[in-house]
Short mmCIF file of C-alpha atoms in Angstrom, two decimals:
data_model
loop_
_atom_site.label_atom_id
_atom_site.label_comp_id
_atom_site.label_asym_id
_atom_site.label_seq_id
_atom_site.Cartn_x
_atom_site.Cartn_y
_atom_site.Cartn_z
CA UNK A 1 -25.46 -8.82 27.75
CA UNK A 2 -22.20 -7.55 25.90
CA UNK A 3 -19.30 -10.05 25.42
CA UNK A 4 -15.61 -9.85 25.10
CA UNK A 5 -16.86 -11.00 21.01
CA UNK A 6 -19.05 -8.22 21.23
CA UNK A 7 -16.63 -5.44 22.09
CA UNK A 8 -14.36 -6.91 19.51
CA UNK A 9 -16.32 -5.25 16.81
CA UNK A 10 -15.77 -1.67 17.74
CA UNK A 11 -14.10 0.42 15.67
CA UNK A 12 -11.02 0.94 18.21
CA UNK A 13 -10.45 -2.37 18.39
CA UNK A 14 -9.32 -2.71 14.30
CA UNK A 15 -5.43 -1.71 15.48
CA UNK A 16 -5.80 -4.37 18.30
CA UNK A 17 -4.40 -7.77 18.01
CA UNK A 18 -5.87 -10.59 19.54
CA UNK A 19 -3.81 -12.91 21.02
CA UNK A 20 -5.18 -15.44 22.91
CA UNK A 21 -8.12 -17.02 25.20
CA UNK A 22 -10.28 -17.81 21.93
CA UNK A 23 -12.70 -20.00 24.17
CA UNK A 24 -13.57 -17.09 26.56
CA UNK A 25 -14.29 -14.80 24.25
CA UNK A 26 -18.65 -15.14 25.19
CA UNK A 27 -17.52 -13.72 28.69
CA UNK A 28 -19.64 -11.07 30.08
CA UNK A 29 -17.96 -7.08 29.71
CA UNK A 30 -19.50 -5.02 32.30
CA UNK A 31 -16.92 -1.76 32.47
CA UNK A 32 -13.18 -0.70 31.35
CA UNK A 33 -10.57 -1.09 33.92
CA UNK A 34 -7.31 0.86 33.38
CA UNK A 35 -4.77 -1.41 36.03
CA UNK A 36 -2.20 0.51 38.43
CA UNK A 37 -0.66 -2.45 40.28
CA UNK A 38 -0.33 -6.04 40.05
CA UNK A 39 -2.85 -6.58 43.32
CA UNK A 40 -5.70 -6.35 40.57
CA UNK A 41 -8.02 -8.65 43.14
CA UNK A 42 -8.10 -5.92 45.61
CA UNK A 43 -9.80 -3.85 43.08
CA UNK A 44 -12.09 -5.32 40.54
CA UNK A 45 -15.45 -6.73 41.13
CA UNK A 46 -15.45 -9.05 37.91
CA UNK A 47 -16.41 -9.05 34.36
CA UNK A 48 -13.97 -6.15 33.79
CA UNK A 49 -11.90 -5.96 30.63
CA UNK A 50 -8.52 -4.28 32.19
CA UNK A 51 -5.69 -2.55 30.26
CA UNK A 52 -2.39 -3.29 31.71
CA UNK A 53 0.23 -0.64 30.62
CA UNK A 54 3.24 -2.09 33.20
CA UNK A 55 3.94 1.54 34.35
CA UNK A 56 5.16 1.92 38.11
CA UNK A 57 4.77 -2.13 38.56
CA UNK A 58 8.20 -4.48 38.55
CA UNK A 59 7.21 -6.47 36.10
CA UNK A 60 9.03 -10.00 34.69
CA UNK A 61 7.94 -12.88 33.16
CA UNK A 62 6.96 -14.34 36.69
CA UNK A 63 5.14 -11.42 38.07
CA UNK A 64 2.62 -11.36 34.43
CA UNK A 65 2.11 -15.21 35.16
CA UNK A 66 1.06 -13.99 38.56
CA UNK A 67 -0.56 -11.28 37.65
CA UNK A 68 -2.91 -13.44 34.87
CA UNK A 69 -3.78 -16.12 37.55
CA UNK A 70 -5.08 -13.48 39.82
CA UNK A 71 -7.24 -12.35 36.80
CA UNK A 72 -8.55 -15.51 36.67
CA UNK A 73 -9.66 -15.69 40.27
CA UNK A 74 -10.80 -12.24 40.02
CA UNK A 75 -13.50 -13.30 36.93
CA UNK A 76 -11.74 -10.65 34.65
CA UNK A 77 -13.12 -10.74 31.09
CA UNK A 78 -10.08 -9.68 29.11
CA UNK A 79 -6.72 -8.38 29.03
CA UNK A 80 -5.42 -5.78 27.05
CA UNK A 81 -1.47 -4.93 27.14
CA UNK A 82 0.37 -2.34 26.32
CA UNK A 83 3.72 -3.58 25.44
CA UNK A 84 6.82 -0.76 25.18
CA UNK A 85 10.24 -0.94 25.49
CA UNK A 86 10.42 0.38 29.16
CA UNK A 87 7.48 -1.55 30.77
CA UNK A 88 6.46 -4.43 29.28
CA UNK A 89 9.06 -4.92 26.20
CA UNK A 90 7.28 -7.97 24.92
CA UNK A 91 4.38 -10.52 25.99
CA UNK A 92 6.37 -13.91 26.74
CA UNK A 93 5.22 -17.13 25.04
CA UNK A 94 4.19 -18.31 28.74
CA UNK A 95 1.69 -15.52 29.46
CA UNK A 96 0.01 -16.35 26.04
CA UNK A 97 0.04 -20.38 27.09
CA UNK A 98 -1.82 -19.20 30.74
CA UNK A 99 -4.51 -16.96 28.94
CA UNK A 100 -5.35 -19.88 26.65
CA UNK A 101 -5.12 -22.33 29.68
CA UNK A 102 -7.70 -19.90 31.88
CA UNK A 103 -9.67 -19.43 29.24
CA UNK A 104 -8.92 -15.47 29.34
CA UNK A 105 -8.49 -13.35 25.92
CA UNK A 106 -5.57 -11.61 25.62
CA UNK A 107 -4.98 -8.68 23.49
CA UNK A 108 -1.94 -6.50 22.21
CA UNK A 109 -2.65 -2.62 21.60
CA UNK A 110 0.25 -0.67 20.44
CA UNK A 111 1.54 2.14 22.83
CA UNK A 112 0.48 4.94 20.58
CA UNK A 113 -3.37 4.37 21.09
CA UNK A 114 -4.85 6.77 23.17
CA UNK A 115 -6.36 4.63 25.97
CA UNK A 116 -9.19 7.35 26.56
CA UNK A 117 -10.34 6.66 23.20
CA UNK A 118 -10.36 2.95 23.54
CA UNK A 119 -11.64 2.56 27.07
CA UNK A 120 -14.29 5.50 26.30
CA UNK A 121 -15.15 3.51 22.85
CA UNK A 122 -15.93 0.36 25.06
CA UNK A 123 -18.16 1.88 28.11
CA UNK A 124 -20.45 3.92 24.99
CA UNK A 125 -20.62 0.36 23.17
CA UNK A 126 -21.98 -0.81 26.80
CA UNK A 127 -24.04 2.07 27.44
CA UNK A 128 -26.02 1.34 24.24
CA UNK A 129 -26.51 -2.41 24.48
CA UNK A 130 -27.18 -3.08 27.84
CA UNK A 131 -30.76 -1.59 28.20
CA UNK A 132 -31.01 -3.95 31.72
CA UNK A 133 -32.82 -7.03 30.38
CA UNK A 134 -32.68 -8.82 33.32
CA UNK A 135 -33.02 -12.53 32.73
CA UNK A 136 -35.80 -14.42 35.02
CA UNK A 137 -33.72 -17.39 36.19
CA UNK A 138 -36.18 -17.88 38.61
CA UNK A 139 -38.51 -18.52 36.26
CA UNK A 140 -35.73 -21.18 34.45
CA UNK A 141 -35.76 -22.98 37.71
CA UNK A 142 -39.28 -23.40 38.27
CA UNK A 143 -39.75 -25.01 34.52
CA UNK A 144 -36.45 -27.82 35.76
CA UNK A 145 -38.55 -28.19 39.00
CA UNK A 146 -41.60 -28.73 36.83
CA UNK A 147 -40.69 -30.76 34.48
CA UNK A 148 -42.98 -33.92 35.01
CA UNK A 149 -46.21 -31.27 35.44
CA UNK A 150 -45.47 -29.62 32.03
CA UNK A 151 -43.31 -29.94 29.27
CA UNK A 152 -41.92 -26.51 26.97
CA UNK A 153 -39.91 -26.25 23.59
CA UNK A 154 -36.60 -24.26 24.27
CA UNK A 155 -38.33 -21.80 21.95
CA UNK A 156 -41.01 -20.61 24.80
CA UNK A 157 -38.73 -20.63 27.42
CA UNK A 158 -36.52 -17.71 25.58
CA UNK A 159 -39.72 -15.63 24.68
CA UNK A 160 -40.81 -16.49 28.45
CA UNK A 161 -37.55 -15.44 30.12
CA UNK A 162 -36.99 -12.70 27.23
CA UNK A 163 -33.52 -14.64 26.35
CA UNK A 164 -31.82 -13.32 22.44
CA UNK A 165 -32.49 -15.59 20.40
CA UNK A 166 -29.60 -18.14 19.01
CA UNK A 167 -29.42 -20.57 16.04
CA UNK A 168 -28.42 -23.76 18.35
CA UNK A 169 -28.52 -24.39 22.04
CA UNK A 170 -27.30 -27.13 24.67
CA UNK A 171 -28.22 -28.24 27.68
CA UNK A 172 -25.79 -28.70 30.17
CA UNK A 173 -25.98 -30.54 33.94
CA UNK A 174 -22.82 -30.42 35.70
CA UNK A 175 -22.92 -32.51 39.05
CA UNK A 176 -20.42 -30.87 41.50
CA UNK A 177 -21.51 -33.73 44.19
CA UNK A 178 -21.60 -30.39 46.84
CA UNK A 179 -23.06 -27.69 47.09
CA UNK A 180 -22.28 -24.38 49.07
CA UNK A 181 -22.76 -20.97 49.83
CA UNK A 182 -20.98 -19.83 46.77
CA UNK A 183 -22.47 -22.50 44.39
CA UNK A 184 -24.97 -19.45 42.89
CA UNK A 185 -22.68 -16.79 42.49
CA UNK A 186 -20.27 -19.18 40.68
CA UNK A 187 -22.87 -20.74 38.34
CA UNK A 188 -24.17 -17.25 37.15
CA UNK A 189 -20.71 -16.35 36.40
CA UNK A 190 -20.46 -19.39 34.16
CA UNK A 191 -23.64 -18.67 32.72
CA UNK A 192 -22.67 -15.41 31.56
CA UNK A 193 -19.41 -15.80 30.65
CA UNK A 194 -18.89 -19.22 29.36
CA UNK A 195 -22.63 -19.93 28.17
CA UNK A 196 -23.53 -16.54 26.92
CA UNK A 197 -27.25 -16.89 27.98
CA UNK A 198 -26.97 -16.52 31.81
CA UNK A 199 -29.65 -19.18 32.45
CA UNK A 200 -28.82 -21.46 34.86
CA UNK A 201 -30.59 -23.50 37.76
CA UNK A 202 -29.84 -25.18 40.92
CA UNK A 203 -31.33 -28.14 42.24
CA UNK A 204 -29.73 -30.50 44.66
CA UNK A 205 -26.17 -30.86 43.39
CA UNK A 206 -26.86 -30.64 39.96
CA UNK A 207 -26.53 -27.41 38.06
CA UNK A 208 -28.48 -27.04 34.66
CA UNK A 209 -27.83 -24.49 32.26
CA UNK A 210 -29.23 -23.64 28.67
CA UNK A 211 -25.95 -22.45 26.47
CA UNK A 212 -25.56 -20.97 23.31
CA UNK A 213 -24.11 -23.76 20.69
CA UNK A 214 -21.77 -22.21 19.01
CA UNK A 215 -17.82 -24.06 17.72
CA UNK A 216 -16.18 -22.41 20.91
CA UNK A 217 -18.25 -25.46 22.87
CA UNK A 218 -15.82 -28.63 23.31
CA UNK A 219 -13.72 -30.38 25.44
CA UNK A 220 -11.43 -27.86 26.18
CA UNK A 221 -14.34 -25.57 26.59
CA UNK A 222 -15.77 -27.82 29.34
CA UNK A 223 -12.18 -28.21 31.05
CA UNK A 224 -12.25 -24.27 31.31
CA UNK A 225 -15.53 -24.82 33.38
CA UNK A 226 -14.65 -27.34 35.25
CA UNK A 227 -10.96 -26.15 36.41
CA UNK A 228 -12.97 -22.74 37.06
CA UNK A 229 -15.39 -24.39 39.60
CA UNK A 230 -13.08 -26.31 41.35
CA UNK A 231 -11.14 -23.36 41.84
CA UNK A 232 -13.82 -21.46 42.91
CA UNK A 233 -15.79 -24.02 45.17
CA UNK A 234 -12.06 -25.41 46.54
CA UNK A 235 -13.92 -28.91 45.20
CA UNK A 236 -11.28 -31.80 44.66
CA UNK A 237 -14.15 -34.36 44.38
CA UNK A 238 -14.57 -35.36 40.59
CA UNK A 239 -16.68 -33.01 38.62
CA UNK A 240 -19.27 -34.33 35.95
CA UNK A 241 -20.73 -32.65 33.05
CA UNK A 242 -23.08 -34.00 30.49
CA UNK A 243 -24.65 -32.37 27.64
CA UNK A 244 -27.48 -32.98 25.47
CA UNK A 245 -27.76 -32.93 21.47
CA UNK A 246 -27.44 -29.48 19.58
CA UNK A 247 -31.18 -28.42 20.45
CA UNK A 248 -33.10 -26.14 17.98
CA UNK A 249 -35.81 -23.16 18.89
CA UNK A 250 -38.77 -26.51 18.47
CA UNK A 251 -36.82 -28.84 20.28
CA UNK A 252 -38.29 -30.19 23.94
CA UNK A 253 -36.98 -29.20 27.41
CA UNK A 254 -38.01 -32.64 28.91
CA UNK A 255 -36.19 -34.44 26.36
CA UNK A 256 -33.09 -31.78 26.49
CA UNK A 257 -33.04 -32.82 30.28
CA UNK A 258 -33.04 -36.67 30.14
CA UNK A 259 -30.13 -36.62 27.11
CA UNK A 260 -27.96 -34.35 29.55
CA UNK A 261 -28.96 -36.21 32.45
CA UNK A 262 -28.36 -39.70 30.50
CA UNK A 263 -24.67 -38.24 29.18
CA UNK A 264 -24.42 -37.34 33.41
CA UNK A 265 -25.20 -41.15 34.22
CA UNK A 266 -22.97 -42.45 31.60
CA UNK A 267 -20.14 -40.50 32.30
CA UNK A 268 -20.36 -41.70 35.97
CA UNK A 269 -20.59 -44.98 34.79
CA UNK A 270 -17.74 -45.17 32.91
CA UNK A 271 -15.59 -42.51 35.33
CA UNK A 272 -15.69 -40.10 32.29
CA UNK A 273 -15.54 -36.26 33.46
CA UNK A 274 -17.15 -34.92 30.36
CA UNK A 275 -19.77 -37.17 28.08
CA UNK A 276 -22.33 -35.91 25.56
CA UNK A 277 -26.09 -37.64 24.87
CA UNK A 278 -24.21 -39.16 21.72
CA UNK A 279 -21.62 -41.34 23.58
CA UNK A 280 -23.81 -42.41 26.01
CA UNK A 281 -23.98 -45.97 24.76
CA UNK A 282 -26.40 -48.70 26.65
CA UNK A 283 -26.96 -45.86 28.87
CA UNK A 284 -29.23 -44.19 26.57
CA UNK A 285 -31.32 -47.47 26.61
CA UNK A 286 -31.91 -47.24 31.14
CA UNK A 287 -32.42 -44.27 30.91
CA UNK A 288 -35.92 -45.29 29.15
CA UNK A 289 -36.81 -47.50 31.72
CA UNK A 290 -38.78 -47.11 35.26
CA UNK A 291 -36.71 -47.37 38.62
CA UNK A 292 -38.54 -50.20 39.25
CA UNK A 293 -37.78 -51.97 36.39
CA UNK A 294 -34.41 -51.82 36.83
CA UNK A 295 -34.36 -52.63 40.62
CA UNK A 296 -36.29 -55.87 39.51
CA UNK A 297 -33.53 -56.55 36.69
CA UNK A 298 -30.54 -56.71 39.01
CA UNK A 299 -31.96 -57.64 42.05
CA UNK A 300 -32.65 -61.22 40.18
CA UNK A 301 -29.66 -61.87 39.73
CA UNK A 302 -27.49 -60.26 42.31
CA UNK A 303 -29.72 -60.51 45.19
CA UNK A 304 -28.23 -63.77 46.88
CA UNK A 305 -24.61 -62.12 46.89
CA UNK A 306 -26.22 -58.94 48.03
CA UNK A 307 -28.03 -60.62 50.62
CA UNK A 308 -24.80 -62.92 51.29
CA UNK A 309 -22.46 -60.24 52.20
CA UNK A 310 -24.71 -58.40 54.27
CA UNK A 311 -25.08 -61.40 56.48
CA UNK A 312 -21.81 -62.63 56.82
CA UNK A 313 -19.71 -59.09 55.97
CA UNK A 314 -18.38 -60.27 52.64
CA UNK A 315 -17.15 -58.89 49.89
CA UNK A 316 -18.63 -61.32 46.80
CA UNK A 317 -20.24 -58.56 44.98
CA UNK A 318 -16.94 -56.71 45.21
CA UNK A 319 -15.27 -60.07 43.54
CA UNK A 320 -17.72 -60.06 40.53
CA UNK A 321 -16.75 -56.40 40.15
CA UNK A 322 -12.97 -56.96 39.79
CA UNK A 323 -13.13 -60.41 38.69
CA UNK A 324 -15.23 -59.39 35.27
CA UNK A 325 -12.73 -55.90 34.80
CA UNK A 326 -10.28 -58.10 34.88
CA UNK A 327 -11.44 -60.13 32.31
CA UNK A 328 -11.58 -63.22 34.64
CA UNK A 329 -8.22 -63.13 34.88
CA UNK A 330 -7.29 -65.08 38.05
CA UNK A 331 -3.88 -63.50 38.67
CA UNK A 332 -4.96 -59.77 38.00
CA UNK A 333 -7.99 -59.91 39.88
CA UNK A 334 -6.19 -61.56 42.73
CA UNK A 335 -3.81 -58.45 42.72
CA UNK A 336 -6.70 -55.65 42.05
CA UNK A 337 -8.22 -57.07 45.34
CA UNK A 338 -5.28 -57.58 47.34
CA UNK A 339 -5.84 -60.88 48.10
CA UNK A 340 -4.63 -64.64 47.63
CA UNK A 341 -4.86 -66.27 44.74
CA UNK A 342 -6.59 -69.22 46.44
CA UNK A 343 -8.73 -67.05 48.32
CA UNK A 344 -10.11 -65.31 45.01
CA UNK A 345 -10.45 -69.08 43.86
CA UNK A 346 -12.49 -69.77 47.13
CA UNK A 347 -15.10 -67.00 46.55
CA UNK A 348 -15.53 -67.30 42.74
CA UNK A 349 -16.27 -70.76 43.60
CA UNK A 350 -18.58 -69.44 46.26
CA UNK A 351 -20.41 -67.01 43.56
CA UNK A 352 -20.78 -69.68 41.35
CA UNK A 353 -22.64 -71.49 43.90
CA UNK A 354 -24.93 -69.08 44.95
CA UNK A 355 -26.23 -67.44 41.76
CA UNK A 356 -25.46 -70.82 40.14
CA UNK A 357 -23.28 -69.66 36.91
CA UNK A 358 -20.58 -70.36 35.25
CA UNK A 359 -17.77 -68.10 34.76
CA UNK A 360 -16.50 -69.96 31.84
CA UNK A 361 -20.19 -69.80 30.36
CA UNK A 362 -20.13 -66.57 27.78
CA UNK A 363 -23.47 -66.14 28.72
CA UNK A 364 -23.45 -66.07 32.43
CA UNK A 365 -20.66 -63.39 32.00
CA UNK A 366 -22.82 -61.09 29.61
CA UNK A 367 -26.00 -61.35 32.46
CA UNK A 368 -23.48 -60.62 35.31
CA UNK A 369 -21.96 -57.64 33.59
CA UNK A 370 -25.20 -56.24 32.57
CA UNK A 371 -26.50 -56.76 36.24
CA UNK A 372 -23.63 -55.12 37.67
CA UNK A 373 -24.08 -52.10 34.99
CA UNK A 374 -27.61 -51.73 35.95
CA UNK A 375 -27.06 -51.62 39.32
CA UNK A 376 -24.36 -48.95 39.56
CA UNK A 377 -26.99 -47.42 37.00
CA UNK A 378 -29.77 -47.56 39.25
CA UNK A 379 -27.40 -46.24 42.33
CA UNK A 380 -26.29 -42.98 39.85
CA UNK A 381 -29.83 -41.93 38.81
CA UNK A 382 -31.51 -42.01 42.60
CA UNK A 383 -28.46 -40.08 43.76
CA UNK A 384 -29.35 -37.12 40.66
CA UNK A 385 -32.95 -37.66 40.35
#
């Protein structure tokens, strides 16, 4: 698989000036594509790298803003312009700030470049490297749906699935809470183009992929993917990634899984889009334990309230919730539940009675919290088991 790095290297690309769009430069380059009008959609079929001369076109600083979002929607690898005083005089400040937003790199090749050498210079490059090594993602999947039967190091699945091998890998689980038609095509296209590799897998709504590690990988990185996707999928619900620790060649596939899936759960938790296996806090501790066990944990101490509100269509559990964010503050809780004061004074009162605390007792507070914690816990993990 060549990227837009890889293409970088050729020898008609030393008078070429690179612009912008650093953290897409692992996109997949599949061919040269010399544009002729600004409906570039109508045209491409994606991973293209596309030289934009202006000639013919009315172009302004609106119509090149335009003209880069529908690049973006189009899965176009790279831009290359060709600024000159009668076309395109100069690239504006905003088209640079769009490339770097969409995650597209941007490049500046003066006029008197032949394009026939450059764009002939790029489809030999791809003739040599891509020899068809077609990746067995099928394969990928069946280890994730296997993963209690047999356990791999990330090592055997690349000489399994005949991946390149890297220094450092990741594993990433993004939960898109839907999934449709499109969901495939889309996560290959990340694969290949944000996580080098092209291994991905599907299961449920939860979309695992093995990545490259390399410094292009942080939160802006993972922005990139995630404004991509909901572009893509037209999903406003809130997307979720979590990633594990930087993996080596030795390092397990089971225990790759649980850290992304326990960065997943915390970020959840804690209404965080992105989290890694390092921040996952307390997380990192349920994640250890059996379903079971944590169903048992809770359900001590909550159950009466649970069982309270279902009988008499309550909202006490709801109370504990906003009562303990708001640090059993009477006057904000009161106002985060839309309520009465008095009323909130009525069920705390009530709580107390049934699970027989004390909110004034530190240690009431600390079981309650961590109750509540391992419920929603509990909830996240059977939800992206």
């Amino acid at each position: 698989m060549v990227t837009v790095k890889d293409i970088m290297r050729i020898e008609a690309f030393n008078k070429i000036d690179f612009l912008a769009g650093k953290s897409g430069l692992n996109r997949q380059v599949r061919w040269p594509y010399i544009c002729q009008n600004l409906d570039v959609e109508k045209w491409v079929q994606g991973s293209e790298i596309l030289f934009m001369t202006g000639v013919g076109m009315k172009m302004n600083e609106n119509s090149l803003k335009q003209f880069i979002y529908k690049c973006y929607i189009s899965n176009i690898s790279g831009i290359i312009i060709l600024p000159s005083p009668d076309y395109i005089p100069v690239i504006p400040n905003s088209v640079i700030a769009a490339c770097n937003k969409f995650a597209i790199p941007l490049f500046s090749m003066p006029w008197d470049i032949p394009m026939i050498h450059v764009t002939k210079s790029i489809s030999d490059y791809l003739y040599a490297n891509n020899k068809d090594n077609k990746i067995d993602r099928g394969l990928f999947e069946k280890m994730i749906k296997e993963l209690n039967k047999k356990d791999r190091t990330i090592g055997e699945i690349i000489s399994e699935i005949h991946l390149p091998k890297f220094d450092h890998y990741v594993l990433i689980i993004i939960n898109g809470r839907s999934k449709n038609e499109q969901t495939h095509s889309y996560a290959k296209f990340i694969s290949e183009n944000f996580l080098r590799t092209g291994l991905f897998a599907i299961s449920g709504c939860l979309i695992y992929f093995l990545a490259e590690l390399d410094t292009n990988i942080d939160h802006t990185f993972f922005l990139n993917i995630i404004r991509y996707f909901r572009v893509k999928t037209h999903n406003n619900s809130t997307i979720f990634i979590g990633y594990s620790n930087k993996l080596s060649l030795k390092s397990s596939l089971n225990q790759s899984v649980m850290e992304a899936k326990c960065a997943l759960w915390a970020g959840q938790l804690n209404n965080q889009t992105i989290c890694s296996y390092r921040n996952s806090g307390i997380i990192k501790l349920f994640a250890q334990c059996r379903l079971d066990s944590l169903n048992e944990y809770f359900s001590n101490i909550l159950e009466p309230i649970i069982l309270y509100d279902q009988k008499h269509q309550t909202a006490l559990l709801e109370t504990i919730e906003c009562f303990l964010k708001s640090n059993c503050n009477y006057k904000s809780a009161s106002e985060l539940l839309f309520i009465h004061r008095n009323t909130l004074t009525y069920r705390i009162e009530k709580i107390e009675e049934l699970l027989n605390c004390n909110f004034k007792d530190p240690q009431d507070i600390y079981n309650l919290t961590t109750a509540l914690l391992t419920r929603q816990f509990y909830s996240n993990r059977l939800d992206t088991q």
